[in-house]
Amino acid sequence: NQHLTPYEAIGEETLSQLVDTFYSHVQNHPLLAPIFPDDLTETARKQKQFLTQYLGGPQLYTEEHGHPMLRARHLPFEITPSRANAWISCMQTAMKETGLEGEIGDFLLHRLQLTAHHMVNTIEPEE
Ligand code: HEM
C-alpha cells in the first residue's frame, strides 16, 4: 500500500461518490448555495477531474482546462472565512458518508483545509 498514490488508495469510485455527496450538501447550505450554479453537474465533473490530479492520479483537469490556478478561478466569488468553513464542513460530512475515514481521510481533510483557507479572498461583512 505504501506504493499507492492517495488517488489509488481512495479509488475512482469512492472519489466520485465523495464529490456527488459533497455537492448535494453544498446545494443545501445557506452560505454556499447562493454562489453556486443551480445545476452542479458540470461543477462536480470538474471537481472530480481536479481532485484526481490533486491526489496524484492522471492530470484530467489540466488536460481539459489548463493550469488550475484555483485561487484566481475563485476570485469572482466572495469567499469569506465562514464560507471556507462551510465548504470544509460539507466535505467532512460527505467524507463520513462515503466511508472516507482513517489515515487517508485525515490526510485528505488536512490538505483540503489548507487549500480552502488559501481560497479566502473576502473579509467577513459586518452586520
Ligand atoms: C469552482 C466555491 C474551495 C475546487 C467553484 C465555484 C464556486 C466555488 C462558487 C464555481 C462553480 C461553477 O461555476 O461551476 C468555493 C468555495 C470554497 C471553495 C466557497 C471555500 C473555500 C475549493 C477548494 C477546492 C475547490 C478547497 C479544491 C480542493 C474548485 C474547482 C472548481 C471550483 C476545481 C471548478 C473550476 C473551474 O471552473 O474550472 N468553487 N470553492 N474549491 N472549485 Fe471551489
PDB file of C-alpha atoms and ligand atoms in Angstrom:
ATOM      1  CA  ASN A   1       0.000   0.000   0.000  1.00  0.00           C
ATOM      2  CA  GLN A   2       2.918   2.345   0.570  1.00  0.00           C
ATOM      3  CA  HIS A   3       3.405   2.461  -3.201  1.00  0.00           C
ATOM      4  CA  LEU A   4      -0.105   3.698  -3.972  1.00  0.00           C
ATOM      5  CA  THR A   5      -0.850   7.337  -4.671  1.00  0.00           C
ATOM      6  CA  PRO A   6      -3.596   8.816  -2.468  1.00  0.00           C
ATOM      7  CA  TYR A   7      -5.782   8.691  -5.593  1.00  0.00           C
ATOM      8  CA  GLU A   8      -5.191   4.945  -5.951  1.00  0.00           C
ATOM      9  CA  ALA A   9      -5.687   4.354  -2.225  1.00  0.00           C
ATOM     10  CA  ILE A  10      -9.065   6.114  -2.321  1.00  0.00           C
ATOM     11  CA  GLY A  11     -10.176   4.803  -5.697  1.00  0.00           C
ATOM     12  CA  GLU A  12     -12.064   6.442  -8.559  1.00  0.00           C
ATOM     13  CA  GLU A  13     -15.471   5.159  -7.448  1.00  0.00           C
ATOM     14  CA  THR A  14     -15.162   6.474  -3.876  1.00  0.00           C
ATOM     15  CA  LEU A  15     -13.811   9.810  -5.102  1.00  0.00           C
ATOM     16  CA  SER A  16     -16.750  10.160  -7.475  1.00  0.00           C
ATOM     17  CA  GLN A  17     -19.241   9.346  -4.684  1.00  0.00           C
ATOM     18  CA  LEU A  18     -17.480  11.800  -2.396  1.00  0.00           C
ATOM     19  CA  VAL A  19     -17.828  14.656  -4.871  1.00  0.00           C
ATOM     20  CA  ASP A  20     -21.504  13.931  -5.626  1.00  0.00           C
ATOM     21  CA  THR A  21     -22.340  13.705  -1.917  1.00  0.00           C
ATOM     22  CA  PHE A  22     -20.341  16.866  -1.209  1.00  0.00           C
ATOM     23  CA  TYR A  23     -22.258  18.946  -3.780  1.00  0.00           C
ATOM     24  CA  SER A  24     -25.602  17.667  -2.516  1.00  0.00           C
ATOM     25  CA  HIS A  25     -24.645  19.307   0.800  1.00  0.00           C
ATOM     26  CA  VAL A  26     -23.320  22.459  -0.875  1.00  0.00           C
ATOM     27  CA  GLN A  27     -26.643  22.805  -2.685  1.00  0.00           C
ATOM     28  CA  ASN A  28     -28.450  22.836   0.677  1.00  0.00           C
ATOM     29  CA  HIS A  29     -26.049  25.059   2.590  1.00  0.00           C
ATOM     30  CA  PRO A  30     -27.372  28.598   3.168  1.00  0.00           C
ATOM     31  CA  LEU A  31     -23.926  30.227   2.826  1.00  0.00           C
ATOM     32  CA  LEU A  32     -22.799  28.211  -0.195  1.00  0.00           C
ATOM     33  CA  ALA A  33     -25.869  27.623  -2.346  1.00  0.00           C
ATOM     34  CA  PRO A  34     -26.219  31.314  -3.377  1.00  0.00           C
ATOM     35  CA  ILE A  35     -22.783  31.468  -5.040  1.00  0.00           C
ATOM     36  CA  PHE A  36     -23.005  28.132  -6.891  1.00  0.00           C
ATOM     37  CA  PRO A  37     -24.953  27.427 -10.088  1.00  0.00           C
ATOM     38  CA  ASP A  38     -28.311  25.667  -9.645  1.00  0.00           C
ATOM     39  CA  ASP A  39     -27.139  22.765 -11.755  1.00  0.00           C
ATOM     40  CA  LEU A  40     -23.936  21.385 -10.266  1.00  0.00           C
ATOM     41  CA  THR A  41     -23.382  18.658 -12.868  1.00  0.00           C
ATOM     42  CA  GLU A  42     -20.547  20.474 -14.600  1.00  0.00           C
ATOM     43  CA  THR A  43     -19.067  21.755 -11.331  1.00  0.00           C
ATOM     44  CA  ALA A  44     -18.971  18.187  -9.966  1.00  0.00           C
ATOM     45  CA  ARG A  45     -17.418  16.898 -13.185  1.00  0.00           C
ATOM     46  CA  LYS A  46     -14.615  19.479 -12.945  1.00  0.00           C
ATOM     47  CA  GLN A  47     -14.110  18.802  -9.242  1.00  0.00           C
ATOM     48  CA  LYS A  48     -13.695  15.054  -9.928  1.00  0.00           C
ATOM     49  CA  GLN A  49     -11.073  15.903 -12.544  1.00  0.00           C
ATOM     50  CA  PHE A  50      -9.347  18.302 -10.176  1.00  0.00           C
ATOM     51  CA  LEU A  51      -9.277  16.033  -7.122  1.00  0.00           C
ATOM     52  CA  THR A  52      -7.988  13.158  -9.263  1.00  0.00           C
ATOM     53  CA  GLN A  53      -4.856  15.105 -10.112  1.00  0.00           C
ATOM     54  CA  TYR A  54      -4.630  16.795  -6.678  1.00  0.00           C
ATOM     55  CA  LEU A  55      -4.331  13.288  -5.211  1.00  0.00           C
ATOM     56  CA  GLY A  56      -1.667  12.071  -7.605  1.00  0.00           C
ATOM     57  CA  GLY A  57      -3.864  10.499 -10.302  1.00  0.00           C
ATOM     58  CA  PRO A  58      -3.984  11.385 -14.008  1.00  0.00           C
ATOM     59  CA  GLN A  59      -3.888  15.120 -14.846  1.00  0.00           C
ATOM     60  CA  LEU A  60      -7.511  15.146 -16.008  1.00  0.00           C
ATOM     61  CA  TYR A  61      -8.308  18.725 -15.011  1.00  0.00           C
ATOM     62  CA  THR A  62      -5.239  20.248 -16.654  1.00  0.00           C
ATOM     63  CA  GLU A  63      -5.715  18.223 -19.842  1.00  0.00           C
ATOM     64  CA  GLU A  64      -9.141  19.769 -20.374  1.00  0.00           C
ATOM     65  CA  HIS A  65      -8.973  23.182 -18.671  1.00  0.00           C
ATOM     66  CA  GLY A  66      -5.299  24.100 -18.400  1.00  0.00           C
ATOM     67  CA  HIS A  67      -3.476  25.047 -15.194  1.00  0.00           C
ATOM     68  CA  PRO A  68      -5.927  25.003 -12.264  1.00  0.00           C
ATOM     69  CA  MET A  69      -4.972  28.490 -10.944  1.00  0.00           C
ATOM     70  CA  LEU A  70      -7.504  27.675  -8.284  1.00  0.00           C
ATOM     71  CA  ARG A  71      -7.288  30.908  -6.332  1.00  0.00           C
ATOM     72  CA  ALA A  72      -7.663  33.014  -9.485  1.00  0.00           C
ATOM     73  CA  ARG A  73     -10.652  30.944 -10.625  1.00  0.00           C
ATOM     74  CA  HIS A  74     -12.322  31.621  -7.263  1.00  0.00           C
ATOM     75  CA  LEU A  75     -11.795  35.402  -7.326  1.00  0.00           C
ATOM     76  CA  PRO A  76     -15.195  36.105  -8.960  1.00  0.00           C
ATOM     77  CA  PHE A  77     -16.841  34.656  -5.820  1.00  0.00           C
ATOM     78  CA  GLU A  78     -16.853  36.216  -2.356  1.00  0.00           C
ATOM     79  CA  ILE A  79     -15.078  33.547  -0.346  1.00  0.00           C
ATOM     80  CA  THR A  80     -15.248  34.582   3.283  1.00  0.00           C
ATOM     81  CA  PRO A  81     -13.751  32.617   6.193  1.00  0.00           C
ATOM     82  CA  SER A  82     -17.300  31.442   7.036  1.00  0.00           C
ATOM     83  CA  ARG A  83     -17.748  30.111   3.519  1.00  0.00           C
ATOM     84  CA  ALA A  84     -14.418  28.293   3.699  1.00  0.00           C
ATOM     85  CA  ASN A  85     -15.533  26.708   6.979  1.00  0.00           C
ATOM     86  CA  ALA A  86     -18.881  25.793   5.423  1.00  0.00           C
ATOM     87  CA  TRP A  87     -17.114  24.194   2.437  1.00  0.00           C
ATOM     88  CA  ILE A  88     -14.952  22.111   4.777  1.00  0.00           C
ATOM     89  CA  SER A  89     -17.948  21.167   6.901  1.00  0.00           C
ATOM     90  CA  CYS A  90     -19.841  19.886   3.817  1.00  0.00           C
ATOM     91  CA  MET A  91     -16.726  17.968   2.810  1.00  0.00           C
ATOM     92  CA  GLN A  92     -16.281  16.482   6.278  1.00  0.00           C
ATOM     93  CA  THR A  93     -19.882  15.250   6.287  1.00  0.00           C
ATOM     94  CA  ALA A  94     -19.507  13.841   2.779  1.00  0.00           C
ATOM     95  CA  MET A  95     -16.300  12.044   3.781  1.00  0.00           C
ATOM     96  CA  LYS A  96     -18.026  10.330   6.691  1.00  0.00           C
ATOM     97  CA  GLU A  97     -20.974   9.350   4.498  1.00  0.00           C
ATOM     98  CA  THR A  98     -18.627   7.968   1.841  1.00  0.00           C
ATOM     99  CA  GLY A  99     -16.654   5.987   4.423  1.00  0.00           C
ATOM    100  CA  LEU A 100     -13.518   8.018   3.748  1.00  0.00           C
ATOM    101  CA  GLU A 101     -12.046   7.876   7.223  1.00  0.00           C
ATOM    102  CA  GLY A 102      -8.843   6.824   8.949  1.00  0.00           C
ATOM    103  CA  GLU A 103      -5.380   7.838   7.856  1.00  0.00           C
ATOM    104  CA  ILE A 104      -6.254   8.603   4.227  1.00  0.00           C
ATOM    105  CA  GLY A 105      -9.308  10.587   5.357  1.00  0.00           C
ATOM    106  CA  ASP A 106      -7.220  12.643   7.778  1.00  0.00           C
ATOM    107  CA  PHE A 107      -4.650  13.270   5.039  1.00  0.00           C
ATOM    108  CA  LEU A 108      -7.276  14.433   2.547  1.00  0.00           C
ATOM    109  CA  LEU A 109      -9.113  16.625   5.046  1.00  0.00           C
ATOM    110  CA  HIS A 110      -5.896  18.303   6.138  1.00  0.00           C
ATOM    111  CA  ARG A 111      -4.893  19.138   2.562  1.00  0.00           C
ATOM    112  CA  LEU A 112      -8.371  20.405   1.707  1.00  0.00           C
ATOM    113  CA  GLN A 113      -8.375  22.620   4.797  1.00  0.00           C
ATOM    114  CA  LEU A 114      -5.155  24.276   3.636  1.00  0.00           C
ATOM    115  CA  THR A 115      -6.494  24.752   0.106  1.00  0.00           C
ATOM    116  CA  ALA A 116      -9.844  26.078   1.347  1.00  0.00           C
ATOM    117  CA  HIS A 117      -8.074  28.590   3.584  1.00  0.00           C
ATOM    118  CA  HIS A 118      -5.994  29.698   0.594  1.00  0.00           C
ATOM    119  CA  MET A 119      -9.211  30.436  -1.386  1.00  0.00           C
ATOM    120  CA  VAL A 120     -10.411  33.069   1.102  1.00  0.00           C
ATOM    121  CA  ASN A 121     -10.495  36.406  -0.743  1.00  0.00           C
ATOM    122  CA  THR A 122     -13.064  38.464   1.173  1.00  0.00           C
ATOM    123  CA  ILE A 123     -13.265  39.600   4.762  1.00  0.00           C
ATOM    124  CA  GLU A 124     -16.434  38.862   6.681  1.00  0.00           C
ATOM    125  CA  PRO A 125     -19.068  41.539   6.038  1.00  0.00           C
ATOM    126  CA  GLU A 126     -20.050  43.383   9.201  1.00  0.00           C
ATOM    127  CA  GLU A 127     -23.693  43.097  10.125  1.00  0.00           C
TER     128      GLU A 127
HETATM  129  C1  HEM B   1     -15.338  26.110  -8.607  1.00  0.00           C
HETATM  130  C2  HEM B   1     -16.714  27.996  -4.388  1.00  0.00           C
HETATM  131  C3  HEM B   1     -12.988  25.826  -2.197  1.00  0.00           C
HETATM  132  C4  HEM B   1     -12.050  23.463  -6.299  1.00  0.00           C
HETATM  133  C5  HEM B   1     -16.006  26.821  -7.644  1.00  0.00           C
HETATM  134  C6  HEM B   1     -17.147  27.672  -7.907  1.00  0.00           C
HETATM  135  C7  HEM B   1     -17.526  28.198  -6.734  1.00  0.00           C
HETATM  136  C8  HEM B   1     -16.647  27.690  -5.714  1.00  0.00           C
HETATM  137  C9  HEM B   1     -18.692  29.157  -6.479  1.00  0.00           C
HETATM  138  C10 HEM B   1     -17.788  27.905  -9.294  1.00  0.00           C
HETATM  139  C11 HEM B   1     -18.728  26.779  -9.604  1.00  0.00           C
HETATM  140  C12 HEM B   1     -19.133  26.772 -11.055  1.00  0.00           C
HETATM  141  O1  HEM B   1     -19.413  27.848 -11.604  1.00  0.00           O
HETATM  142  O2  HEM B   1     -19.175  25.695 -11.650  1.00  0.00           O
HETATM  143  C13 HEM B   1     -15.820  27.585  -3.419  1.00  0.00           C
HETATM  144  C14 HEM B   1     -15.848  27.997  -2.026  1.00  0.00           C
HETATM  145  C15 HEM B   1     -14.791  27.415  -1.419  1.00  0.00           C
HETATM  146  C16 HEM B   1     -14.096  26.613  -2.423  1.00  0.00           C
HETATM  147  C17 HEM B   1     -16.883  28.892  -1.359  1.00  0.00           C
HETATM  148  C18 HEM B   1     -14.422  27.601   0.039  1.00  0.00           C
HETATM  149  C19 HEM B   1     -13.168  27.755   0.428  1.00  0.00           C
HETATM  150  C20 HEM B   1     -12.440  24.959  -3.102  1.00  0.00           C
HETATM  151  C21 HEM B   1     -11.399  24.024  -2.810  1.00  0.00           C
HETATM  152  C22 HEM B   1     -11.136  23.357  -3.972  1.00  0.00           C
HETATM  153  C23 HEM B   1     -12.014  23.884  -4.985  1.00  0.00           C
HETATM  154  C24 HEM B   1     -10.772  23.829  -1.427  1.00  0.00           C
HETATM  155  C25 HEM B   1     -10.161  22.267  -4.253  1.00  0.00           C
HETATM  156  C26 HEM B   1      -9.724  21.404  -3.354  1.00  0.00           C
HETATM  157  C27 HEM B   1     -12.831  24.001  -7.277  1.00  0.00           C
HETATM  158  C28 HEM B   1     -12.753  23.608  -8.675  1.00  0.00           C
HETATM  159  C29 HEM B   1     -13.709  24.380  -9.346  1.00  0.00           C
HETATM  160  C30 HEM B   1     -14.342  25.213  -8.335  1.00  0.00           C
HETATM  161  C31 HEM B   1     -11.796  22.579  -9.283  1.00  0.00           C
HETATM  162  C32 HEM B   1     -14.007  24.385 -10.860  1.00  0.00           C
HETATM  163  C33 HEM B   1     -13.139  25.459 -11.517  1.00  0.00           C
HETATM  164  C34 HEM B   1     -13.490  25.597 -12.975  1.00  0.00           C
HETATM  165  O3  HEM B   1     -14.481  26.268 -13.295  1.00  0.00           O
HETATM  166  O4  HEM B   1     -12.773  25.047 -13.817  1.00  0.00           O
HETATM  167  N1  HEM B   1     -15.724  26.857  -6.310  1.00  0.00           N
HETATM  168  N2  HEM B   1     -14.751  26.751  -3.616  1.00  0.00           N
HETATM  169  N3  HEM B   1     -12.797  24.849  -4.423  1.00  0.00           N
HETATM  170  N4  HEM B   1     -13.786  24.948  -7.113  1.00  0.00           N
HETATM  171 FE1  HEM B   1     -14.248  25.869  -5.396  1.00  0.00          FE
END
